């Protein structure tokens, strides 16, 4: 989760097999963007946030959007999310 509104962050995100999605984040300026890498500053920059994944996607969204989705257990594509605990126990 990114810092609270008003706090700054410098974000670096990269994926190997997946995508990067930035929702409607206020005060987020993209400084570099490609298919597998994104860099940007929230509220002018600040705390470094490094995100990396190999077989998955990264989605950045506002806390309000995240809370709204927490109440509705479906993902953006309308499908139920995978149970991460059951995947971890394998």
PDB file of N, CA and C in Angstrom:
ATOM      1  N   UNK A   1       0.841  -1.162   0.000  1.00  0.00           N
ATOM      2  CA  UNK A   1       0.000   0.000   0.000  1.00  0.00           C
ATOM      3  C   UNK A   1       0.893   1.233   0.000  1.00  0.00           C
ATOM      4  N   UNK A   2       0.535   2.191  -0.806  1.00  0.00           N
ATOM      5  CA  UNK A   2       1.299   3.424  -0.903  1.00  0.00           C
ATOM      6  C   UNK A   2       1.032   4.310   0.305  1.00  0.00           C
ATOM      7  N   UNK A   3       1.892   5.277   0.564  1.00  0.00           N
ATOM      8  CA  UNK A   3       1.682   6.179   1.701  1.00  0.00           C
ATOM      9  C   UNK A   3       0.344   6.903   1.628  1.00  0.00           C
ATOM     10  N   UNK A   4      -0.095   7.416   2.759  1.00  0.00           N
ATOM     11  CA  UNK A   4      -1.367   8.144   2.853  1.00  0.00           C
ATOM     12  C   UNK A   4      -1.344   9.391   1.972  1.00  0.00           C
ATOM     13  N   UNK A   5      -2.532   9.888   1.675  1.00  0.00           N
ATOM     14  CA  UNK A   5      -2.674  11.097   0.880  1.00  0.00           C
ATOM     15  C   UNK A   5      -1.863  12.223   1.500  1.00  0.00           C
ATOM     16  N   UNK A   6      -1.149  12.949   0.679  1.00  0.00           N
ATOM     17  CA  UNK A   6      -0.344  14.053   1.150  1.00  0.00           C
ATOM     18  C   UNK A   6       1.106  13.679   1.386  1.00  0.00           C
ATOM     19  N   UNK A   7       1.392  12.406   1.615  1.00  0.00           N
ATOM     20  CA  UNK A   7       2.763  11.962   1.801  1.00  0.00           C
ATOM     21  C   UNK A   7       3.356  11.636   0.434  1.00  0.00           C
ATOM     22  N   UNK A   8       4.648  11.850   0.285  1.00  0.00           N
ATOM     23  CA  UNK A   8       5.296  11.613  -0.990  1.00  0.00           C
ATOM     24  C   UNK A   8       5.907  10.225  -1.080  1.00  0.00           C
ATOM     25  N   UNK A   9       6.026   9.737  -2.313  1.00  0.00           N
ATOM     26  CA  UNK A   9       6.659   8.445  -2.567  1.00  0.00           C
ATOM     27  C   UNK A   9       7.270   8.474  -3.964  1.00  0.00           C
ATOM     28  N   UNK A  10       8.409   7.814  -4.096  1.00  0.00           N
ATOM     29  CA  UNK A  10       9.033   7.617  -5.395  1.00  0.00           C
ATOM     30  C   UNK A  10       8.897   6.136  -5.707  1.00  0.00           C
ATOM     31  N   UNK A  11       8.127   5.820  -6.750  1.00  0.00           N
ATOM     32  CA  UNK A  11       7.747   4.446  -7.052  1.00  0.00           C
ATOM     33  C   UNK A  11       8.535   3.916  -8.245  1.00  0.00           C
ATOM     34  N   UNK A  12       9.053   2.695  -8.087  1.00  0.00           N
ATOM     35  CA  UNK A  12       9.686   1.964  -9.174  1.00  0.00           C
ATOM     36  C   UNK A  12       9.030   0.587  -9.210  1.00  0.00           C
ATOM     37  N   UNK A  13       8.415   0.245 -10.325  1.00  0.00           N
ATOM     38  CA  UNK A  13       7.719  -1.035 -10.445  1.00  0.00           C
ATOM     39  C   UNK A  13       8.197  -1.753 -11.704  1.00  0.00           C
ATOM     40  N   UNK A  14       8.438  -3.074 -11.573  1.00  0.00           N
ATOM     41  CA  UNK A  14       8.831  -3.851 -12.747  1.00  0.00           C
ATOM     42  C   UNK A  14       8.250  -5.256 -12.663  1.00  0.00           C
ATOM     43  N   UNK A  15       7.936  -5.806 -13.825  1.00  0.00           N
ATOM     44  CA  UNK A  15       7.385  -7.152 -13.933  1.00  0.00           C
ATOM     45  C   UNK A  15       8.157  -7.908 -15.005  1.00  0.00           C
ATOM     46  N   UNK A  16       8.180  -9.241 -14.882  1.00  0.00           N
ATOM     47  CA  UNK A  16       8.789 -10.074 -15.914  1.00  0.00           C
ATOM     48  C   UNK A  16       7.714 -10.615 -16.839  1.00  0.00           C
ATOM     49  N   UNK A  17       6.707 -11.266 -16.273  1.00  0.00           N
ATOM     50  CA  UNK A  17       5.585 -11.813 -17.040  1.00  0.00           C
ATOM     51  C   UNK A  17       4.297 -11.271 -16.448  1.00  0.00           C
ATOM     52  N   UNK A  18       3.888 -10.123 -16.856  1.00  0.00           N
ATOM     53  CA  UNK A  18       2.686  -9.498 -16.312  1.00  0.00           C
ATOM     54  C   UNK A  18       2.586  -8.084 -16.825  1.00  0.00           C
ATOM     55  N   UNK A  19       1.764  -7.296 -16.195  1.00  0.00           N
ATOM     56  CA  UNK A  19       1.579  -5.924 -16.609  1.00  0.00           C
ATOM     57  C   UNK A  19       1.584  -4.996 -15.418  1.00  0.00           C
ATOM     58  N   UNK A  20       1.618  -3.706 -15.702  1.00  0.00           N
ATOM     59  CA  UNK A  20       1.563  -2.682 -14.661  1.00  0.00           C
ATOM     60  C   UNK A  20       0.385  -1.780 -14.987  1.00  0.00           C
ATOM     61  N   UNK A  21      -0.497  -1.597 -14.002  1.00  0.00           N
ATOM     62  CA  UNK A  21      -1.687  -0.778 -14.188  1.00  0.00           C
ATOM     63  C   UNK A  21      -1.696   0.312 -13.132  1.00  0.00           C
ATOM     64  N   UNK A  22      -1.807   1.552 -13.583  1.00  0.00           N
ATOM     65  CA  UNK A  22      -1.936   2.681 -12.665  1.00  0.00           C
ATOM     66  C   UNK A  22      -3.335   3.230 -12.851  1.00  0.00           C
ATOM     67  N   UNK A  23      -4.130   3.130 -11.802  1.00  0.00           N
ATOM     68  CA  UNK A  23      -5.495   3.654 -11.859  1.00  0.00           C
ATOM     69  C   UNK A  23      -5.479   5.168 -11.839  1.00  0.00           C
ATOM     70  N   UNK A  24      -6.559   5.739 -11.425  1.00  0.00           N
ATOM     71  CA  UNK A  24      -6.667   7.201 -11.371  1.00  0.00           C
ATOM     72  C   UNK A  24      -6.103   7.706 -10.050  1.00  0.00           C
ATOM     73  N   UNK A  25      -4.788   7.798  -9.997  1.00  0.00           N
ATOM     74  CA  UNK A  25      -4.116   8.305  -8.806  1.00  0.00           C
ATOM     75  C   UNK A  25      -3.922   9.806  -8.943  1.00  0.00           C
ATOM     76  N   UNK A  26      -4.415  10.547  -7.963  1.00  0.00           N
ATOM     77  CA  UNK A  26      -4.176  11.988  -7.946  1.00  0.00           C
ATOM     78  C   UNK A  26      -2.735  12.241  -7.549  1.00  0.00           C
ATOM     79  N   UNK A  27      -2.150  13.261  -8.105  1.00  0.00           N
ATOM     80  CA  UNK A  27      -0.790  13.679  -7.744  1.00  0.00           C
ATOM     81  C   UNK A  27       0.262  12.612  -8.014  1.00  0.00           C
ATOM     82  N   UNK A  28       0.074  11.791  -9.055  1.00  0.00           N
ATOM     83  CA  UNK A  28       1.075  10.802  -9.439  1.00  0.00           C
ATOM     84  C   UNK A  28       1.601  11.167 -10.812  1.00  0.00           C
ATOM     85  N   UNK A  29       2.897  11.463 -10.877  1.00  0.00           N
ATOM     86  CA  UNK A  29       3.530  11.850 -12.136  1.00  0.00           C
ATOM     87  C   UNK A  29       4.440  10.725 -12.607  1.00  0.00           C
ATOM     88  N   UNK A  30       4.136  10.170 -13.781  1.00  0.00           N
ATOM     89  CA  UNK A  30       4.948   9.111 -14.372  1.00  0.00           C
ATOM     90  C   UNK A  30       6.190   9.744 -14.970  1.00  0.00           C
ATOM     91  N   UNK A  31       7.369   9.238 -14.561  1.00  0.00           N
ATOM     92  CA  UNK A  31       8.627   9.768 -15.093  1.00  0.00           C
ATOM     93  C   UNK A  31       9.232   8.839 -16.132  1.00  0.00           C
ATOM     94  N   UNK A  32       8.879   7.561 -16.090  1.00  0.00           N
ATOM     95  CA  UNK A  32       9.360   6.586 -17.075  1.00  0.00           C
ATOM     96  C   UNK A  32       8.337   5.469 -17.172  1.00  0.00           C
ATOM     97  N   UNK A  33       8.018   5.070 -18.407  1.00  0.00           N
ATOM     98  CA  UNK A  33       7.013   4.025 -18.562  1.00  0.00           C
ATOM     99  C   UNK A  33       7.327   3.180 -19.791  1.00  0.00           C
ATOM    100  N   UNK A  34       7.299   1.863 -19.596  1.00  0.00           N
ATOM    101  CA  UNK A  34       7.411   0.919 -20.695  1.00  0.00           C
ATOM    102  C   UNK A  34       6.457  -0.234 -20.381  1.00  0.00           C
ATOM    103  N   UNK A  35       6.458  -1.229 -21.219  1.00  0.00           N
ATOM    104  CA  UNK A  35       5.536  -2.353 -21.026  1.00  0.00           C
ATOM    105  C   UNK A  35       5.790  -3.092 -19.712  1.00  0.00           C
ATOM    106  N   UNK A  36       7.028  -3.191 -19.300  1.00  0.00           N
ATOM    107  CA  UNK A  36       7.386  -3.977 -18.119  1.00  0.00           C
ATOM    108  C   UNK A  36       7.980  -3.167 -16.970  1.00  0.00           C
ATOM    109  N   UNK A  37       8.020  -1.853 -17.101  1.00  0.00           N
ATOM    110  CA  UNK A  37       8.644  -1.024 -16.060  1.00  0.00           C
ATOM    111  C   UNK A  37       7.932   0.322 -15.970  1.00  0.00           C
ATOM    112  N   UNK A  38       7.807   0.821 -14.740  1.00  0.00           N
ATOM    113  CA  UNK A  38       7.197   2.128 -14.519  1.00  0.00           C
ATOM    114  C   UNK A  38       7.918   2.811 -13.368  1.00  0.00           C
ATOM    115  N   UNK A  39       8.173   4.092 -13.526  1.00  0.00           N
ATOM    116  CA  UNK A  39       8.705   4.908 -12.446  1.00  0.00           C
ATOM    117  C   UNK A  39       7.869   6.162 -12.363  1.00  0.00           C
ATOM    118  N   UNK A  40       7.647   6.620 -11.143  1.00  0.00           N
ATOM    119  CA  UNK A  40       6.857   7.825 -10.969  1.00  0.00           C
ATOM    120  C   UNK A  40       6.990   8.380  -9.569  1.00  0.00           C
ATOM    121  N   UNK A  41       6.444   9.582  -9.403  1.00  0.00           N
ATOM    122  CA  UNK A  41       6.489  10.256  -8.112  1.00  0.00           C
ATOM    123  C   UNK A  41       5.083  10.632  -7.688  1.00  0.00           C
ATOM    124  N   UNK A  42       4.768  10.293  -6.450  1.00  0.00           N
ATOM    125  CA  UNK A  42       3.488  10.668  -5.881  1.00  0.00           C
ATOM    126  C   UNK A  42       3.731  11.850  -4.949  1.00  0.00           C
ATOM    127  N   UNK A  43       2.961  12.915  -5.142  1.00  0.00           N
ATOM    128  CA  UNK A  43       3.108  14.136  -4.339  1.00  0.00           C
ATOM    129  C   UNK A  43       4.541  14.660  -4.352  1.00  0.00           C
ATOM    130  N   UNK A  44       5.175  14.620  -5.508  1.00  0.00           N
ATOM    131  CA  UNK A  44       6.511  15.176  -5.669  1.00  0.00           C
ATOM    132  C   UNK A  44       7.651  14.255  -5.291  1.00  0.00           C
ATOM    133  N   UNK A  45       7.355  13.041  -4.844  1.00  0.00           N
ATOM    134  CA  UNK A  45       8.396  12.079  -4.483  1.00  0.00           C
ATOM    135  C   UNK A  45       8.641  12.050  -2.987  1.00  0.00           C
ATOM    136  N   UNK A  46       9.367  11.037  -2.569  1.00  0.00           N
ATOM    137  CA  UNK A  46       9.656  10.867  -1.144  1.00  0.00           C
ATOM    138  C   UNK A  46      10.148   9.462  -0.886  1.00  0.00           C
ATOM    139  N   UNK A  47       9.509   8.772   0.059  1.00  0.00           N
ATOM    140  CA  UNK A  47       9.894   7.421   0.431  1.00  0.00           C
ATOM    141  C   UNK A  47       9.957   6.514  -0.791  1.00  0.00           C
ATOM    142  N   UNK A  48      11.055   5.762  -0.926  1.00  0.00           N
ATOM    143  CA  UNK A  48      11.211   4.854  -2.065  1.00  0.00           C
ATOM    144  C   UNK A  48      10.318   3.630  -1.886  1.00  0.00           C
ATOM    145  N   UNK A  49       9.545   3.332  -2.936  1.00  0.00           N
ATOM    146  CA  UNK A  49       8.698   2.143  -2.960  1.00  0.00           C
ATOM    147  C   UNK A  49       9.100   1.344  -4.192  1.00  0.00           C
ATOM    148  N   UNK A  50       9.746   0.178  -3.979  1.00  0.00           N
ATOM    149  CA  UNK A  50      10.196  -0.681  -5.075  1.00  0.00           C
ATOM    150  C   UNK A  50       9.298  -1.902  -5.137  1.00  0.00           C
ATOM    151  N   UNK A  51       8.688  -2.126  -6.301  1.00  0.00           N
ATOM    152  CA  UNK A  51       7.778  -3.243  -6.504  1.00  0.00           C
ATOM    153  C   UNK A  51       8.281  -4.097  -7.651  1.00  0.00           C
ATOM    154  N   UNK A  52       8.409  -5.416  -7.411  1.00  0.00           N
ATOM    155  CA  UNK A  52       8.899  -6.333  -8.438  1.00  0.00           C
ATOM    156  C   UNK A  52       8.095  -7.623  -8.365  1.00  0.00           C
ATOM    157  N   UNK A  53       7.790  -8.195  -9.517  1.00  0.00           N
ATOM    158  CA  UNK A  53       7.154  -9.505  -9.555  1.00  0.00           C
ATOM    159  C   UNK A  53       7.610 -10.234 -10.812  1.00  0.00           C
ATOM    160  N   UNK A  54       7.598 -11.556 -10.743  1.00  0.00           N
ATOM    161  CA  UNK A  54       7.985 -12.363 -11.900  1.00  0.00           C
ATOM    162  C   UNK A  54       6.754 -12.827 -12.663  1.00  0.00           C
ATOM    163  N   UNK A  55       5.868 -13.543 -12.019  1.00  0.00           N
ATOM    164  CA  UNK A  55       4.664 -14.068 -12.689  1.00  0.00           C
ATOM    165  C   UNK A  55       3.416 -13.461 -12.084  1.00  0.00           C
ATOM    166  N   UNK A  56       3.190 -12.208 -12.346  1.00  0.00           N
ATOM    167  CA  UNK A  56       2.021 -11.513 -11.820  1.00  0.00           C
ATOM    168  C   UNK A  56       2.009 -10.094 -12.333  1.00  0.00           C
ATOM    169  N   UNK A  57       1.002  -9.368 -11.937  1.00  0.00           N
ATOM    170  CA  UNK A  57       0.868  -7.979 -12.349  1.00  0.00           C
ATOM    171  C   UNK A  57       0.929  -7.077 -11.131  1.00  0.00           C
ATOM    172  N   UNK A  58       1.194  -5.812 -11.372  1.00  0.00           N
ATOM    173  CA  UNK A  58       1.211  -4.798 -10.328  1.00  0.00           C
ATOM    174  C   UNK A  58       0.118  -3.792 -10.658  1.00  0.00           C
ATOM    175  N   UNK A  59      -0.692  -3.479  -9.651  1.00  0.00           N
ATOM    176  CA  UNK A  59      -1.766  -2.496  -9.839  1.00  0.00           C
ATOM    177  C   UNK A  59      -1.641  -1.444  -8.741  1.00  0.00           C
ATOM    178  N   UNK A  60      -1.485  -0.199  -9.131  1.00  0.00           N
ATOM    179  CA  UNK A  60      -1.439   0.921  -8.192  1.00  0.00           C
ATOM    180  C   UNK A  60      -2.781   1.624  -8.246  1.00  0.00           C
ATOM    181  N   UNK A  61      -3.368   1.849  -7.078  1.00  0.00           N
ATOM    182  CA  UNK A  61      -4.641   2.557  -7.033  1.00  0.00           C
ATOM    183  C   UNK A  61      -4.763   3.305  -5.719  1.00  0.00           C
ATOM    184  N   UNK A  62      -5.705   4.205  -5.660  1.00  0.00           N
ATOM    185  CA  UNK A  62      -5.879   5.011  -4.461  1.00  0.00           C
ATOM    186  C   UNK A  62      -6.431   4.162  -3.323  1.00  0.00           C
ATOM    187  N   UNK A  63      -6.225   4.635  -2.121  1.00  0.00           N
ATOM    188  CA  UNK A  63      -6.736   3.950  -0.939  1.00  0.00           C
ATOM    189  C   UNK A  63      -8.267   3.848  -1.002  1.00  0.00           C
ATOM    190  N   UNK A  64      -8.934   4.891  -1.495  1.00  0.00           N
ATOM    191  CA  UNK A  64     -10.396   4.863  -1.614  1.00  0.00           C
ATOM    192  C   UNK A  64     -10.840   3.742  -2.537  1.00  0.00           C
ATOM    193  N   UNK A  65     -10.175   3.593  -3.667  1.00  0.00           N
ATOM    194  CA  UNK A  65     -10.507   2.526  -4.608  1.00  0.00           C
ATOM    195  C   UNK A  65     -10.226   1.167  -3.992  1.00  0.00           C
ATOM    196  N   UNK A  66      -9.099   1.042  -3.286  1.00  0.00           N
ATOM    197  CA  UNK A  66      -8.756  -0.226  -2.643  1.00  0.00           C
ATOM    198  C   UNK A  66      -9.800  -0.598  -1.598  1.00  0.00           C
ATOM    199  N   UNK A  67     -10.252   0.378  -0.806  1.00  0.00           N
ATOM    200  CA  UNK A  67     -11.269   0.108   0.209  1.00  0.00           C
ATOM    201  C   UNK A  67     -12.589  -0.285  -0.434  1.00  0.00           C
ATOM    202  N   UNK A  68     -12.933   0.344  -1.548  1.00  0.00           N
ATOM    203  CA  UNK A  68     -14.169   0.024  -2.248  1.00  0.00           C
ATOM    204  C   UNK A  68     -14.124  -1.424  -2.748  1.00  0.00           C
ATOM    205  N   UNK A  69     -12.976  -1.856  -3.258  1.00  0.00           N
ATOM    206  CA  UNK A  69     -12.840  -3.222  -3.746  1.00  0.00           C
ATOM    207  C   UNK A  69     -12.779  -4.229  -2.605  1.00  0.00           C
ATOM    208  N   UNK A  70     -12.333  -3.801  -1.427  1.00  0.00           N
ATOM    209  CA  UNK A  70     -12.295  -4.709  -0.280  1.00  0.00           C
ATOM    210  C   UNK A  70     -13.707  -5.099   0.141  1.00  0.00           C
ATOM    211  N   UNK A  71     -14.647  -4.198  -0.070  1.00  0.00           N
ATOM    212  CA  UNK A  71     -16.036  -4.494   0.258  1.00  0.00           C
ATOM    213  C   UNK A  71     -16.667  -5.404  -0.786  1.00  0.00           C
ATOM    214  N   UNK A  72     -16.169  -5.370  -2.013  1.00  0.00           N
ATOM    215  CA  UNK A  72     -16.663  -6.208  -3.102  1.00  0.00           C
ATOM    216  C   UNK A  72     -15.548  -7.187  -3.456  1.00  0.00           C
ATOM    217  N   UNK A  73     -15.695  -8.474  -3.124  1.00  0.00           N
ATOM    218  CA  UNK A  73     -14.590  -9.420  -3.283  1.00  0.00           C
ATOM    219  C   UNK A  73     -14.298  -9.845  -4.722  1.00  0.00           C
ATOM    220  N   UNK A  74     -14.762  -9.119  -5.719  1.00  0.00           N
ATOM    221  CA  UNK A  74     -14.421  -9.454  -7.098  1.00  0.00           C
ATOM    222  C   UNK A  74     -13.288  -8.549  -7.559  1.00  0.00           C
ATOM    223  N   UNK A  75     -12.569  -8.987  -8.555  1.00  0.00           N
ATOM    224  CA  UNK A  75     -11.489  -8.192  -9.116  1.00  0.00           C
ATOM    225  C   UNK A  75     -12.069  -7.266 -10.170  1.00  0.00           C
ATOM    226  N   UNK A  76     -11.220  -6.436 -10.771  1.00  0.00           N
ATOM    227  CA  UNK A  76     -11.676  -5.504 -11.795  1.00  0.00           C
ATOM    228  C   UNK A  76     -12.314  -6.211 -12.982  1.00  0.00           C
ATOM    229  N   UNK A  77     -11.919  -7.464 -13.247  1.00  0.00           N
ATOM    230  CA  UNK A  77     -12.487  -8.181 -14.381  1.00  0.00           C
ATOM    231  C   UNK A  77     -13.764  -8.939 -13.993  1.00  0.00           C
ATOM    232  N   UNK A  78     -14.253  -8.744 -12.757  1.00  0.00           N
ATOM    233  CA  UNK A  78     -15.496  -9.369 -12.331  1.00  0.00           C
ATOM    234  C   UNK A  78     -15.338 -10.772 -11.783  1.00  0.00           C
ATOM    235  N   UNK A  79     -14.125 -11.295 -11.783  1.00  0.00           N
ATOM    236  CA  UNK A  79     -13.877 -12.647 -11.280  1.00  0.00           C
ATOM    237  C   UNK A  79     -13.473 -12.591  -9.816  1.00  0.00           C
ATOM    238  N   UNK A  80     -13.756 -13.655  -9.094  1.00  0.00           N
ATOM    239  CA  UNK A  80     -13.350 -13.718  -7.691  1.00  0.00           C
ATOM    240  C   UNK A  80     -11.832 -13.817  -7.621  1.00  0.00           C
ATOM    241  N   UNK A  81     -11.201 -13.100  -6.671  1.00  0.00           N
ATOM    242  CA  UNK A  81      -9.746 -13.179  -6.554  1.00  0.00           C
ATOM    243  C   UNK A  81      -9.308 -14.533  -6.034  1.00  0.00           C
ATOM    244  N   UNK A  82      -8.076 -14.906  -6.343  1.00  0.00           N
ATOM    245  CA  UNK A  82      -7.527 -16.162  -5.849  1.00  0.00           C
ATOM    246  C   UNK A  82      -7.262 -16.041  -4.358  1.00  0.00           C
ATOM    247  N   UNK A  83      -7.461 -17.102  -3.637  1.00  0.00           N
ATOM    248  CA  UNK A  83      -7.197 -17.140  -2.205  1.00  0.00           C
ATOM    249  C   UNK A  83      -5.702 -17.314  -1.998  1.00  0.00           C
ATOM    250  N   UNK A  84      -5.013 -16.231  -1.615  1.00  0.00           N
ATOM    251  CA  UNK A  84      -3.561 -16.281  -1.489  1.00  0.00           C
ATOM    252  C   UNK A  84      -3.122 -17.238  -0.378  1.00  0.00           C
ATOM    253  N   UNK A  85      -3.897 -17.374   0.682  1.00  0.00           N
ATOM    254  CA  UNK A  85      -3.525 -18.273   1.758  1.00  0.00           C
ATOM    255  C   UNK A  85      -3.477 -19.718   1.249  1.00  0.00           C
ATOM    256  N   UNK A  86      -4.460 -20.108   0.456  1.00  0.00           N
ATOM    257  CA  UNK A  86      -4.465 -21.493  -0.028  1.00  0.00           C
ATOM    258  C   UNK A  86      -3.311 -21.726  -0.986  1.00  0.00           C
ATOM    259  N   UNK A  87      -2.904 -20.723  -1.753  1.00  0.00           N
ATOM    260  CA  UNK A  87      -1.756 -20.871  -2.639  1.00  0.00           C
ATOM    261  C   UNK A  87      -0.474 -20.990  -1.823  1.00  0.00           C
ATOM    262  N   UNK A  88      -0.389 -20.246  -0.728  1.00  0.00           N
ATOM    263  CA  UNK A  88       0.802 -20.258   0.112  1.00  0.00           C
ATOM    264  C   UNK A  88       0.977 -21.613   0.810  1.00  0.00           C
ATOM    265  N   UNK A  89      -0.139 -22.259   1.168  1.00  0.00           N
ATOM    266  CA  UNK A  89      -0.076 -23.524   1.894  1.00  0.00           C
ATOM    267  C   UNK A  89       0.302 -24.710   1.031  1.00  0.00           C
ATOM    268  N   UNK A  90       0.380 -24.515  -0.266  1.00  0.00           N
ATOM    269  CA  UNK A  90       0.704 -25.644  -1.173  1.00  0.00           C
ATOM    270  C   UNK A  90       2.126 -26.055  -1.057  1.00  0.00           C
TER     271      UNK A  90
END
